[in-house]
Structure formats: C-alpha cells, structure tokens
PDB file of C-alpha atoms in Angstrom:
ATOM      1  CA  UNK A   1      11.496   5.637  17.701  1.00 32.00           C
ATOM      2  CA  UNK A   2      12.135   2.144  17.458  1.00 29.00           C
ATOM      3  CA  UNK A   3       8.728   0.244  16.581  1.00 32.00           C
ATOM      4  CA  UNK A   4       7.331  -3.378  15.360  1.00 29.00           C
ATOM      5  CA  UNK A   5       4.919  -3.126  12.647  1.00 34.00           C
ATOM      6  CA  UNK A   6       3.641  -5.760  10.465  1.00 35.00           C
ATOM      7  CA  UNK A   7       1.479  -4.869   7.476  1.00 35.00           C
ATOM      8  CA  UNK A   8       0.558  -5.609   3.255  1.00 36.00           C
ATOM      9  CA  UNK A   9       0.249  -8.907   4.153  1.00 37.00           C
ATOM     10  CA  UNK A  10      -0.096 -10.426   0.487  1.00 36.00           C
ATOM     11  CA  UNK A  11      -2.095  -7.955  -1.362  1.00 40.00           C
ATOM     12  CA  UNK A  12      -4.593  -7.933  -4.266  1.00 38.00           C
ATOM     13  CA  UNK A  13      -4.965  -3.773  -5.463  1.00 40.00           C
ATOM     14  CA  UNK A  14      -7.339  -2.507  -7.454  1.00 36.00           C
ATOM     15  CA  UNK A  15      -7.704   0.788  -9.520  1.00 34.00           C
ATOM     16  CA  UNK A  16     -11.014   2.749  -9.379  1.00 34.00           C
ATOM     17  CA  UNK A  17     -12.193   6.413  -9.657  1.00 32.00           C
ATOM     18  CA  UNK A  18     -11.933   9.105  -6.904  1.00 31.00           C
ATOM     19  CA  UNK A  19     -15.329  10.029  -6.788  1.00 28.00           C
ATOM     20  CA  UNK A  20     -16.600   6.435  -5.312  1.00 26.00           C
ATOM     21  CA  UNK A  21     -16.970   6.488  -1.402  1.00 27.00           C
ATOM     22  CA  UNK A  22     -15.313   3.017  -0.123  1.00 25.00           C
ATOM     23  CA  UNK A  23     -18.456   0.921   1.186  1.00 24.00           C
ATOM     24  CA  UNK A  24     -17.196  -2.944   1.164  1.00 23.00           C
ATOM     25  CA  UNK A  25     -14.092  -2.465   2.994  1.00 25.00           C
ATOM     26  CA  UNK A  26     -12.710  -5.260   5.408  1.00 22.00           C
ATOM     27  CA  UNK A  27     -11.303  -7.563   3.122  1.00 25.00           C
ATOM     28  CA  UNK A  28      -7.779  -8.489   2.131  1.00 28.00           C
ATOM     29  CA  UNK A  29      -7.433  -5.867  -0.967  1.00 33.00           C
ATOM     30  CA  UNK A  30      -5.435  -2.830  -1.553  1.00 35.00           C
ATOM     31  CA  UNK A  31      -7.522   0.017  -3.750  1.00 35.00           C
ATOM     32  CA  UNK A  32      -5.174   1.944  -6.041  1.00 35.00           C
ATOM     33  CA  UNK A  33      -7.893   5.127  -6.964  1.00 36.00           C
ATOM     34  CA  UNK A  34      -7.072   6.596 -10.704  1.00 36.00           C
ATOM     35  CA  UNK A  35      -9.670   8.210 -13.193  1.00 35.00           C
ATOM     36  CA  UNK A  36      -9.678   5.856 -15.829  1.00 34.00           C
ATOM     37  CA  UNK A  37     -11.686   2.161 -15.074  1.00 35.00           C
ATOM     38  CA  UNK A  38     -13.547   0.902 -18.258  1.00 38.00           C
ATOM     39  CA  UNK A  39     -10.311   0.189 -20.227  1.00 43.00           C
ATOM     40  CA  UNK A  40     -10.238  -2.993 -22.484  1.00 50.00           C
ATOM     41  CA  UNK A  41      -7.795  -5.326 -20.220  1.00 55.00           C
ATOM     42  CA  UNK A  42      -4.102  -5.210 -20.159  1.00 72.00           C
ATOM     43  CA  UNK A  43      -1.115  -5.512 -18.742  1.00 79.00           C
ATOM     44  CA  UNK A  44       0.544  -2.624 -16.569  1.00 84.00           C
ATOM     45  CA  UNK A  45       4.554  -1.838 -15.386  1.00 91.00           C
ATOM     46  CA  UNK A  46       3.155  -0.236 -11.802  1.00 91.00           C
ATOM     47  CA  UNK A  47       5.569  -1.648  -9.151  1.00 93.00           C
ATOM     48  CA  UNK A  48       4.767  -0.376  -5.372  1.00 92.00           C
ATOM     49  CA  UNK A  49       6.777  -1.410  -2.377  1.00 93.00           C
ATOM     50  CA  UNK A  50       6.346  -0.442   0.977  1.00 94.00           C
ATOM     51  CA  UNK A  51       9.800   1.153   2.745  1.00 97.00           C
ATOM     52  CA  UNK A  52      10.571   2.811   6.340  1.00 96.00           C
ATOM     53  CA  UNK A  53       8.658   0.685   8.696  1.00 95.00           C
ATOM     54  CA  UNK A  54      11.457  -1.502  10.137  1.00 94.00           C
ATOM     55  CA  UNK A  55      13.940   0.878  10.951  1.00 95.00           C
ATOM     56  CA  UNK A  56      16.927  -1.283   9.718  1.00 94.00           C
ATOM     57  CA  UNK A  57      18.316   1.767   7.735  1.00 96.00           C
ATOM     58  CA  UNK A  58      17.243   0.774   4.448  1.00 97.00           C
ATOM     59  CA  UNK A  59      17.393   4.444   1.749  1.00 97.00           C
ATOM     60  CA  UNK A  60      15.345   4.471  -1.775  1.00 98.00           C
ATOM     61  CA  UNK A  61      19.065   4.595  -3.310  1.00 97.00           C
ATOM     62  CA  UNK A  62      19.521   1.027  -1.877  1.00 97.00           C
ATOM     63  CA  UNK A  63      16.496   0.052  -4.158  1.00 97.00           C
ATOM     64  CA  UNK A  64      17.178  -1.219  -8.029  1.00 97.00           C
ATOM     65  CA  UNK A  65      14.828   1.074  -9.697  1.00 97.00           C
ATOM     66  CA  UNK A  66      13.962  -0.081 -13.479  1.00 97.00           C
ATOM     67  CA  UNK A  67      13.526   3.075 -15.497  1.00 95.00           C
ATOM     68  CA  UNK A  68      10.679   0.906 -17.781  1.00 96.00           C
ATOM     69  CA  UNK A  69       8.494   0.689 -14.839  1.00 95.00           C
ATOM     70  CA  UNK A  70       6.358   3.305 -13.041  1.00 94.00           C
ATOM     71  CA  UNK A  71       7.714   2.855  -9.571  1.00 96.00           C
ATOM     72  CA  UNK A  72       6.103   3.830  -5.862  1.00 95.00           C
ATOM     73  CA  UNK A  73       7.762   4.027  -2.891  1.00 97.00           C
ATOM     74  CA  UNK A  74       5.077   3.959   0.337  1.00 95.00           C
ATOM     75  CA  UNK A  75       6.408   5.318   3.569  1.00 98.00           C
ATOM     76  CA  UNK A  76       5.429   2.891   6.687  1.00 94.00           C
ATOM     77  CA  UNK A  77       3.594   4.639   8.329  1.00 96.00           C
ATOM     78  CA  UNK A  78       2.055   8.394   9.683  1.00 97.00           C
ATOM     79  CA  UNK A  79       0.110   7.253  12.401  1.00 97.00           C
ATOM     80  CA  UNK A  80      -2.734   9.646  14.287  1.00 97.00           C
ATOM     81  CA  UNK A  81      -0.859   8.675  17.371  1.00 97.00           C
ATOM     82  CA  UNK A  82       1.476  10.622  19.810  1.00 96.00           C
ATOM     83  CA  UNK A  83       5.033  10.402  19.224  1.00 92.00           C
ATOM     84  CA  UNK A  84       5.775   9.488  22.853  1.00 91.00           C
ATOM     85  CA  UNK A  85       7.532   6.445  24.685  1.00 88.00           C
ATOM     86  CA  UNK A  86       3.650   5.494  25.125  1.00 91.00           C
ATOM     87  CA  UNK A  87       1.658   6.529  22.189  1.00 94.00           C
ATOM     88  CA  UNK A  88      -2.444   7.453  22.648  1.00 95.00           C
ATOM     89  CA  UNK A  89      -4.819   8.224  19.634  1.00 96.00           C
ATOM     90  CA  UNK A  90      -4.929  11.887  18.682  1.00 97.00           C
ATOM     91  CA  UNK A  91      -8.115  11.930  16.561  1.00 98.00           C
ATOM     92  CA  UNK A  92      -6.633  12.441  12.986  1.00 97.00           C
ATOM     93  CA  UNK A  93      -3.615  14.400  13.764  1.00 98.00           C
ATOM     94  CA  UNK A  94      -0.686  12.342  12.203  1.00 98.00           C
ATOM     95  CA  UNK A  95       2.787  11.968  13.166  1.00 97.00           C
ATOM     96  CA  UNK A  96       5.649  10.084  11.602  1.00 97.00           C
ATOM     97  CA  UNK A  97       6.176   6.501  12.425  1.00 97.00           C
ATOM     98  CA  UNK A  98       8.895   5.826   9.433  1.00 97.00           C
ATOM     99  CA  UNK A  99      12.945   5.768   9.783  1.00 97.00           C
ATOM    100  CA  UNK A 100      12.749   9.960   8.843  1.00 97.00           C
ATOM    101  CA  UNK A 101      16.648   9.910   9.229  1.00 97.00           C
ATOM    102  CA  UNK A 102      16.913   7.777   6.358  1.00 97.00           C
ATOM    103  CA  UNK A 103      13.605   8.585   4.350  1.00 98.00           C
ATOM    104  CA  UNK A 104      14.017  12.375   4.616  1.00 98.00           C
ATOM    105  CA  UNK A 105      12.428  15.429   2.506  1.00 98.00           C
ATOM    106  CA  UNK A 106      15.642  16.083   0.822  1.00 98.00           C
ATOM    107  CA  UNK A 107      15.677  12.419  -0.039  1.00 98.00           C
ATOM    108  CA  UNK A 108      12.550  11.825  -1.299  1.00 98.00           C
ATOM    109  CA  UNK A 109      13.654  14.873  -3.508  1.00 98.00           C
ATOM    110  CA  UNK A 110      16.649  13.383  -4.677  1.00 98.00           C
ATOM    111  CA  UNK A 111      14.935  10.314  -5.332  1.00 98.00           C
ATOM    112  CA  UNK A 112      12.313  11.387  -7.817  1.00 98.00           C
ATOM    113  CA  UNK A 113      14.876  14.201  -9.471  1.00 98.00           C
ATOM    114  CA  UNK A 114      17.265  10.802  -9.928  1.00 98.00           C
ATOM    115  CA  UNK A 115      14.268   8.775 -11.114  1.00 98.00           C
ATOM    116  CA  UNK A 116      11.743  10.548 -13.517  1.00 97.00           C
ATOM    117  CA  UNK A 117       9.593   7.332 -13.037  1.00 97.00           C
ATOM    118  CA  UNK A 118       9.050   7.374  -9.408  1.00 98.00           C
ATOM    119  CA  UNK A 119       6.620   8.873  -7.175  1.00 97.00           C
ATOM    120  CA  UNK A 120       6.486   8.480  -3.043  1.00 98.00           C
ATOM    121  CA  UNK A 121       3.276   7.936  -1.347  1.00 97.00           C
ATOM    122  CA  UNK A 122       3.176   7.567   2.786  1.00 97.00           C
ATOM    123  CA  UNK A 123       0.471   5.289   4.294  1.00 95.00           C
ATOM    124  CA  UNK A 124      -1.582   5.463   7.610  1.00 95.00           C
ATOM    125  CA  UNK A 125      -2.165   3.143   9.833  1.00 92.00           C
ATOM    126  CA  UNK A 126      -0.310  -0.083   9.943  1.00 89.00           C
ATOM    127  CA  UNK A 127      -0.554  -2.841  12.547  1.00 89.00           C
ATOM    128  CA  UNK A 128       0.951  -1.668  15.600  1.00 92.00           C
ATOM    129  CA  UNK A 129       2.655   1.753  17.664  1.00 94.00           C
ATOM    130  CA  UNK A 130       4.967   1.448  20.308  1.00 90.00           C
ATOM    131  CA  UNK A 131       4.084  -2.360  22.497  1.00 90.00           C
ATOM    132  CA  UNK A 132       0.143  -1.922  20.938  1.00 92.00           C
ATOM    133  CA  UNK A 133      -2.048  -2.127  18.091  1.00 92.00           C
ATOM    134  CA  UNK A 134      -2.890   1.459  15.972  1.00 93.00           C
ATOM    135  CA  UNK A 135      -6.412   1.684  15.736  1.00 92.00           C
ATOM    136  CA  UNK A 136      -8.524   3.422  13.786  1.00 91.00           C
ATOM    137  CA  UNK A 137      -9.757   5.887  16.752  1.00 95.00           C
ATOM    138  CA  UNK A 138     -11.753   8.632  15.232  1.00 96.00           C
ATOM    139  CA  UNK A 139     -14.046  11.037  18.011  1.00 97.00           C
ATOM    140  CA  UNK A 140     -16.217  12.245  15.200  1.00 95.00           C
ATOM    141  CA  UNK A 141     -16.406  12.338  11.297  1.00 92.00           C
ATOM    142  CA  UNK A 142     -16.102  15.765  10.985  1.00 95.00           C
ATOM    143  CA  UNK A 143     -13.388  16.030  13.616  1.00 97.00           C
ATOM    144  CA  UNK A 144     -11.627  13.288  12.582  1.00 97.00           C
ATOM    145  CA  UNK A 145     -11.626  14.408   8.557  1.00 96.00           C
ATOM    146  CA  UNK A 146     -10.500  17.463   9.756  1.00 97.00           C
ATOM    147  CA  UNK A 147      -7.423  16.934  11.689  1.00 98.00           C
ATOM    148  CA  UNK A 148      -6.610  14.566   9.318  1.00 98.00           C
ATOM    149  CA  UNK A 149      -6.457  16.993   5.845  1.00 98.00           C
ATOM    150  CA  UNK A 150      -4.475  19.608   7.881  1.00 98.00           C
ATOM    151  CA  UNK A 151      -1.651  17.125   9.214  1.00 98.00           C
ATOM    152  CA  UNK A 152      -1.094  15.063   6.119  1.00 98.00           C
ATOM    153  CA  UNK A 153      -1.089  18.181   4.161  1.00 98.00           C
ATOM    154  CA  UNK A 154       1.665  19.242   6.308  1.00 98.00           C
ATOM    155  CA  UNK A 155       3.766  15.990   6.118  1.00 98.00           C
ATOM    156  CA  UNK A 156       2.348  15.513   2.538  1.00 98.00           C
ATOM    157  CA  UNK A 157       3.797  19.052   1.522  1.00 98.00           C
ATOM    158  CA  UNK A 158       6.943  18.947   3.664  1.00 98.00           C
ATOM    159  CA  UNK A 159       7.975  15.942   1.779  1.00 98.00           C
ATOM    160  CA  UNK A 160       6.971  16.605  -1.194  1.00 97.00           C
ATOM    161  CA  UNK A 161       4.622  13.614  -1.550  1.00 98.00           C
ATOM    162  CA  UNK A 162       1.968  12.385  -4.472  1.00 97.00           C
ATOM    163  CA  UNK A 163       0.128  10.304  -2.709  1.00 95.00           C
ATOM    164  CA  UNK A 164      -1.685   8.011   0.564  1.00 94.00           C
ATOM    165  CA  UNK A 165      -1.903   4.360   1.060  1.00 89.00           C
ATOM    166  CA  UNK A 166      -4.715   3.722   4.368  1.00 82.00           C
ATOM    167  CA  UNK A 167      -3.284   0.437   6.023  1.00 83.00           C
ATOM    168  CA  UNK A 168      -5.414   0.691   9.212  1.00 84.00           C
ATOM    169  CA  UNK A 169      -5.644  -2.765  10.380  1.00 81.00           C
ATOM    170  CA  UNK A 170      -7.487  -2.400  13.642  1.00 81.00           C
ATOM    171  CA  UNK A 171     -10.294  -0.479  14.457  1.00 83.00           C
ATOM    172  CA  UNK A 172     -12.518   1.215  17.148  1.00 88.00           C
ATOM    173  CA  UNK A 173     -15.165   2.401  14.978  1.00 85.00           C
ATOM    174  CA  UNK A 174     -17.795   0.819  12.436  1.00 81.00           C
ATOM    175  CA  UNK A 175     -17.150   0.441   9.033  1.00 75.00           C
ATOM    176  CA  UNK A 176     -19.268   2.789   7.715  1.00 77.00           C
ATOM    177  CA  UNK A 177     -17.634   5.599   9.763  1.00 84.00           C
ATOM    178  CA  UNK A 178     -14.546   4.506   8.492  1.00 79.00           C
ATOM    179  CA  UNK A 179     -15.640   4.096   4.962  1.00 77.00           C
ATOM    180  CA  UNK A 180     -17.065   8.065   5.374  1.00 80.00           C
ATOM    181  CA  UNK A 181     -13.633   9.434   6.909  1.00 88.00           C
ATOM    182  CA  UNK A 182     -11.703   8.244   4.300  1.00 84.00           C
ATOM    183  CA  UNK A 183     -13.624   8.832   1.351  1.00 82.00           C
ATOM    184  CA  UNK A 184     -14.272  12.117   2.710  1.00 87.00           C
ATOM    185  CA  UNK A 185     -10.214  12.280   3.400  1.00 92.00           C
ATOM    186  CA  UNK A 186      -9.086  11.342  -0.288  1.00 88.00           C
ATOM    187  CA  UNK A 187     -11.341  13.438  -1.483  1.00 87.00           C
ATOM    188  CA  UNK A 188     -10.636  16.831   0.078  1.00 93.00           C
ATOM    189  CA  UNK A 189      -6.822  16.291  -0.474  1.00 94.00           C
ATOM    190  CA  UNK A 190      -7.442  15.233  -4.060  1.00 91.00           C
ATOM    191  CA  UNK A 191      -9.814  18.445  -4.482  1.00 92.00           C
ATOM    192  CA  UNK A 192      -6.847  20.695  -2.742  1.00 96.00           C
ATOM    193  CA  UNK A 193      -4.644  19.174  -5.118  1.00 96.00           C
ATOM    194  CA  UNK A 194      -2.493  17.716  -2.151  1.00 97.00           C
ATOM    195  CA  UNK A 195      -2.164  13.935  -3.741  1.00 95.00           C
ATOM    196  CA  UNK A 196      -3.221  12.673  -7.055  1.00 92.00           C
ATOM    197  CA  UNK A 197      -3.073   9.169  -6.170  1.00 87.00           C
ATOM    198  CA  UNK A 198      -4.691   7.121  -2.973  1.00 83.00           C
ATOM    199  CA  UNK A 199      -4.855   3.633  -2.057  1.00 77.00           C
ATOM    200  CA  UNK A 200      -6.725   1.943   0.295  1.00 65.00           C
ATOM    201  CA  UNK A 201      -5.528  -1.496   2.091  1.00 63.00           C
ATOM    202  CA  UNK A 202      -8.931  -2.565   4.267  1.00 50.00           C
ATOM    203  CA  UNK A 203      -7.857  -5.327   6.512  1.00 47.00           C
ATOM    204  CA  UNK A 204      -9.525  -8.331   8.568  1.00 43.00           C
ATOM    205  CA  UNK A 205      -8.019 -10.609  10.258  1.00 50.00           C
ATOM    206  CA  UNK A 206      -9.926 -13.629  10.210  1.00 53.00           C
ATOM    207  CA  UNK A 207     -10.338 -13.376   6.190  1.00 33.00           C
ATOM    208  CA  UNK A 208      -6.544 -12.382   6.295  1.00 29.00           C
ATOM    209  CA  UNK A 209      -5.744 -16.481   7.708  1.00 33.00           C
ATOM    210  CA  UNK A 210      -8.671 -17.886   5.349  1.00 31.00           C
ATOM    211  CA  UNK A 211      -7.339 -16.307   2.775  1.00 25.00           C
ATOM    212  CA  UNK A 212      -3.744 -16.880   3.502  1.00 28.00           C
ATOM    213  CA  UNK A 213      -4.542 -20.565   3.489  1.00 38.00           C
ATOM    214  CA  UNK A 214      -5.419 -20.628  -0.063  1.00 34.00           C
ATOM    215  CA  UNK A 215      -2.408 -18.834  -1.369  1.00 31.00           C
ATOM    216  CA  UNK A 216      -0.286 -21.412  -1.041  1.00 40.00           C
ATOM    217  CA  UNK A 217      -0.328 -23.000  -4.589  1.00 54.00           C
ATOM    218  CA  UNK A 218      -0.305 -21.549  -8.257  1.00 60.00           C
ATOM    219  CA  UNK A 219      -3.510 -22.325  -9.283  1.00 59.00           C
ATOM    220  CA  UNK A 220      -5.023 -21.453  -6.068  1.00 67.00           C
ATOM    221  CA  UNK A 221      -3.691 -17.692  -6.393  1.00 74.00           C
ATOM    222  CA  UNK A 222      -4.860 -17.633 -10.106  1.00 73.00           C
ATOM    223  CA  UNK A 223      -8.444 -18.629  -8.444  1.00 74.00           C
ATOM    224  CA  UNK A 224      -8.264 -16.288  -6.177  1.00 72.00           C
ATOM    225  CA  UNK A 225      -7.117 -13.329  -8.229  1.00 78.00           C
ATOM    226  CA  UNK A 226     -10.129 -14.409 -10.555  1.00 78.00           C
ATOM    227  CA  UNK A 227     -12.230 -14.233  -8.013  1.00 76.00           C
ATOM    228  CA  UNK A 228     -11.583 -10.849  -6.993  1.00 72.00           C
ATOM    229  CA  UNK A 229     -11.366  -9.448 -10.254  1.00 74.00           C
ATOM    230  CA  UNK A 230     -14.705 -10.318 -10.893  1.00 76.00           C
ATOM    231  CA  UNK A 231     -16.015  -8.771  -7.431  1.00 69.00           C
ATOM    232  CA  UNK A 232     -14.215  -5.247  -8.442  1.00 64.00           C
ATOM    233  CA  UNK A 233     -15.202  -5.884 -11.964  1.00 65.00           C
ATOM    234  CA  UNK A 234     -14.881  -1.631 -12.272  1.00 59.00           C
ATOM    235  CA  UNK A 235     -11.135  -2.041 -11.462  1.00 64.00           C
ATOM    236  CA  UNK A 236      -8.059  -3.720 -11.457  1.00 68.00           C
ATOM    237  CA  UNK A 237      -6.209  -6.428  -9.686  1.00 72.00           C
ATOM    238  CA  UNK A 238      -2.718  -5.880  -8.481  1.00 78.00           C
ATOM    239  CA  UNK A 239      -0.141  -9.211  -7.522  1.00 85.00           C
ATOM    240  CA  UNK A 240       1.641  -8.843  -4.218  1.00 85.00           C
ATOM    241  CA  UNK A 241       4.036 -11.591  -2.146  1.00 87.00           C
ATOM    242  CA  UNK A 242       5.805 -10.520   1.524  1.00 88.00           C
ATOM    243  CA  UNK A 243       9.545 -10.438   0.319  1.00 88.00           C
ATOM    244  CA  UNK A 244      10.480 -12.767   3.111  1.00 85.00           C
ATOM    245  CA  UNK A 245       8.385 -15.053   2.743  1.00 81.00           C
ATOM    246  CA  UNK A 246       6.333 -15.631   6.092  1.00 79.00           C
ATOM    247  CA  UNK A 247       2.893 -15.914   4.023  1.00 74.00           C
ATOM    248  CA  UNK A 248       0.935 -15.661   0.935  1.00 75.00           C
ATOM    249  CA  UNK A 249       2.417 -17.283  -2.060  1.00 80.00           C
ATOM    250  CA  UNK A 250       6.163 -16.170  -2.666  1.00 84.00           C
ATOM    251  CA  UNK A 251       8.694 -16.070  -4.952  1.00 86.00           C
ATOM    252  CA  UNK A 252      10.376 -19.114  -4.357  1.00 82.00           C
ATOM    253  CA  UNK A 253       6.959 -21.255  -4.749  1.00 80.00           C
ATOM    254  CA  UNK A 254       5.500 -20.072  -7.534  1.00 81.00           C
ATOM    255  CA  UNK A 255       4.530 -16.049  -7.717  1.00 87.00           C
ATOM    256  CA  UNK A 256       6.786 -15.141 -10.655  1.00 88.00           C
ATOM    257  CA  UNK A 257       4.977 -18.300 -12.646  1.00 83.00           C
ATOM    258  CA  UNK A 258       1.657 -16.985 -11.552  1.00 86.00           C
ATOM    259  CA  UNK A 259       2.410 -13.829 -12.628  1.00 88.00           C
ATOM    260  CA  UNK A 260       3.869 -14.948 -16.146  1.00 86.00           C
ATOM    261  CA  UNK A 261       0.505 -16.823 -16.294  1.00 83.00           C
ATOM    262  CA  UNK A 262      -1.140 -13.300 -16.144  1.00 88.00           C
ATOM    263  CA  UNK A 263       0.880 -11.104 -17.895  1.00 89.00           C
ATOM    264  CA  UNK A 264       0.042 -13.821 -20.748  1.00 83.00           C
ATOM    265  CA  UNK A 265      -3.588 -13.390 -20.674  1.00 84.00           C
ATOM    266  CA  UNK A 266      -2.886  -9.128 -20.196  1.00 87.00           C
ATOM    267  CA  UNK A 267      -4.126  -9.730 -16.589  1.00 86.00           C
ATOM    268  CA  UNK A 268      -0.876  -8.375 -14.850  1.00 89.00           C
ATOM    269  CA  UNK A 269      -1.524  -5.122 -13.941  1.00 88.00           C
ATOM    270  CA  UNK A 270       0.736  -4.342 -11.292  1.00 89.00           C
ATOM    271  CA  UNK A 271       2.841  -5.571  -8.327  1.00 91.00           C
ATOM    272  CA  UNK A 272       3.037  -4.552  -4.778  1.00 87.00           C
ATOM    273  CA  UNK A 273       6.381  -5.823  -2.635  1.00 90.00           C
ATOM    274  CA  UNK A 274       6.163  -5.827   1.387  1.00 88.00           C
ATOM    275  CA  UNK A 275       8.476  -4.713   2.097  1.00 92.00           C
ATOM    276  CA  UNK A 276      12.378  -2.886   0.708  1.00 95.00           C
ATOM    277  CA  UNK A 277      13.068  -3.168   4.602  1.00 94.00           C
ATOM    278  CA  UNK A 278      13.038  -7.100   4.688  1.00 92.00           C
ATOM    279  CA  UNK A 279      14.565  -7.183   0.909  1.00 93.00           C
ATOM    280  CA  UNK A 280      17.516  -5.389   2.176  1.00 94.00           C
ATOM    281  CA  UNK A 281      18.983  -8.291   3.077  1.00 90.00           C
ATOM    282  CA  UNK A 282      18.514 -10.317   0.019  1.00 89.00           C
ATOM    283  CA  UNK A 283      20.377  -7.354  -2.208  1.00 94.00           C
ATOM    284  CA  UNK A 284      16.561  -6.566  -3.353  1.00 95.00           C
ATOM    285  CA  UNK A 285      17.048  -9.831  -5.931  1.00 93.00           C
ATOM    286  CA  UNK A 286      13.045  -9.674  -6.265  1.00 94.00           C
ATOM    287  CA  UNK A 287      12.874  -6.116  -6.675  1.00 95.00           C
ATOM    288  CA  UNK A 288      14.989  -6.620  -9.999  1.00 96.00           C
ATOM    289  CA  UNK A 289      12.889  -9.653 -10.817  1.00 95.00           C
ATOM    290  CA  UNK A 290       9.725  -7.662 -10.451  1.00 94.00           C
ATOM    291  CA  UNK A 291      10.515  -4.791 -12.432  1.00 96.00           C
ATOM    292  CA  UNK A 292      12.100  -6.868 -15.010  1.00 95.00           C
ATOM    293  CA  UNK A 293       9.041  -8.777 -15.538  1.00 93.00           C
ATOM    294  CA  UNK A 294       6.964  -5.600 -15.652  1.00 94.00           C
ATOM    295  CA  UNK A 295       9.317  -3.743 -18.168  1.00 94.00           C
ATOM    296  CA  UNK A 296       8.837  -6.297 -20.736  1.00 90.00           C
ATOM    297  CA  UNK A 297       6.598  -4.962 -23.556  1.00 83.00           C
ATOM    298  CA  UNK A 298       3.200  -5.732 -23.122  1.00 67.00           C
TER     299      UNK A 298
END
C-alpha cells in the first residue's frame, strides 16, 4: 500500500516519567517517557531512527548497528485508518501503514536476537494516508482509548514490540482530548505490561516553519536546545537532523559540531535520525557517524 508520508521533522526528545498526563503538547518536541528524571546531567548512547514509512525496501539488517549504543528502530506508522484504496478514520482501531514485507514479525525477531542492544517501537500517526492527511479523529475518550489498547496490543504483541512513538500531526479534536487519550493510552499499555517505553512527537505546523527557520546555524540550534531544556527542566533533550537534508540543521552544516559541543558539556543525551528509508541511499554514512559519536565514553 504504496503511501507518502512525511514526519520527525527535526526533533528535540525529552525523557520524563509515565505517570505525567501530556498537557503542553503542540510544539516541535518528541517525549521519550522513562522512570528516572532528577539525574545529575550527562551524556547518553540512545540512538532512535524512524524506518518503514517510504516503502523503498529498506530491512533493519541494511542498518549499521553499533553494539556501544542503545539502539531503536520506530516503525512508520499504525494508523487508526482503513487499509483501503481510500482510507476513513476508524476511531482508534489501528492498522499497518509500514513496508510489513520488509519489517516483518520474524524480522523484528531476528533483529533484536542479532542485536542484544536494540529494541523496536512502532509510531501512530504520521502526516498523511493514502492522497490525505491522518488526523487525529477520536468519537469519544473512552471509545477512542479503547479501540486503541486492544489493536496496538495486537500489532504490539504480534511483533513482538517494546514500545510507541505518537506522531499525529493533524488533528480534529482539542488538545486536551488529545492530551487525555494518550496519556490514558500509554498508561493502560504500560500498566498491562504491553510497552515499557513511549514517546510522544506533538506537532504544529506554524511553530514547525518558525522553528525551522532558526535551525539553520550552530549557535542557533545550541540556543534553541537551551531553550527547551530549560522549558522541560524535569527531562531531557534529544538532537535530531532529517537524513536528507530538506530542513532543520544537518549533517553537512554543522549538527555533528553541535552535537560535539554538547556531548562536551554532558548535554548529549540522545539522537533521533528521520529517517533509515532516505539514508538508504547514502549507505547509512550518518547512521555510523551517529552511533560512533554516541559510543564514545562519556
């Protein structure tokens, strides 16, 4: 089911405990939820990327995977859509939007008995199904929350999953109904024991192009990454770049400086890639240079 969707623009995560409902949510960061938040600050050898949405036959073995690092892989996307030639909202009952011939059970199995260091998430959501936009479409809370925990537990179990990643980028409902069906989501799954990781990528886009703007030089990203550390001053900033290179600040002008800059002042505490689908191409040369850079002792 051939499909065009564009998501993780470039990404700031950060870490914070389960138990906190999501309240300030449309803004260009990516929540990675874990236990542990009043740790002194240091540097961290998590490495996400984002795989499956582009349907260009890209596998997890393609992937250089460091065995210093602690590694995610995020299938793009489940999606509460039909799986039909023209797809409708379905109130929380997800389907598979990722290349499944290529990112299969079996293979996710493989993958993490190959690699004792990696774990596979899926995310929801994304920017677009079939010729529209996937939109957060829910009839009620309770309906919603519920559909949702019985079809991701399905998918979740079937593949043998850890963990979400909520990439909704458009949406038909306010934000705090959208703040209470997800909290209430992670929750019951974490509870159930079905995940024990989420992370949560709110998106809007008229912060996404302000923001955008001002990644364009070194010290600009460094500003902004100080910024938002000190609005999520319970958690912890993740780097992310778009591996080919339509926006944010990549690679090739300055994200592996900026990074060095942070991982200097124990400030690096993770990177997110979008996406192993576009790095195909490029043999996955800042894949290597991410995890490299991450494996170093802190």
């Amino acid at each position: 089911m051939p499909i065009s969707l564009r998501a993780c623009k470039t990404r700031i995560g950060t870490i914070m405990e389960f138990s906190k409902y999501f309240l300030t949510l449309f803004i260009l960061q990516a929540i990675f939820l874990h236990p542990s938040i009043h740790a002194a600050p240091k540097n961290s050898n998590l490495f996400r990327e984002y795989i499956g949405a582009e349907f260009n036959n890209v596998r997890f073995t393609d992937v250089p995977i460091n065995s210093n690092v602690e590694f995610h892989f995020i299938l793009s996307f489940a999606i509460d859509y039909t799986a039909s030639s023209s797809p409708s909202p379905t109130n929380g009952k997800f389907n598979i939007f990722w290349d499944s011939d290529n990112l299969s059970p079996s293979q996710v199995s493989s993958i993490k008995s190959e690699h004792s260091n990696v774990k596979v998430a899926l995310s929801l959501g994304g920017d677009s199904v079939g010729n529209g936009y996937a939109y957060f479409n829910p009839s009620s809370v309770d309906s919603w929350v519920s559909n949702a925990v019985s079809s991701l537990t399905d998918i979740i179990q079937q593949y043998n999953l850890d963990g979400i990643d909520i990439d909704y980028e458009h949406f038909s409902a306010d934000p705090e109904t959208f703040a209470e069906c997800i909290g209430q989501l992670i929750k019951t799954l974490k509870k159930n024991g079905v995940i024990s990781f989420a992370s949560i990528a709110p998106f809007d886009d008229d912060q996404v192009q302000s923001h955008y703007l001002a990644l364009w030089k070194i010290s600009q990203f460094m500003k902004y990454f100080e910024e938002q550390s000190s609005n999520y001053e319970e958690g912890k900033v993740l780097a992310s770049f778009i591996s080919d290179g339509s926006g944010g600040l990549s690679p090739d002008n300055g994200f592996f400086t900026a990074c060095n800059r942070l991982k200097s002042q124990q400030q690096l505490h993770g990177i997110f890639i979008w996406s192993a689908d576009d790095s195909k191409g490029e043999g996955f040369r800042y894949e290597k240079q991410s995890q490299a850079l991450l494996a170093i002792p802190h």
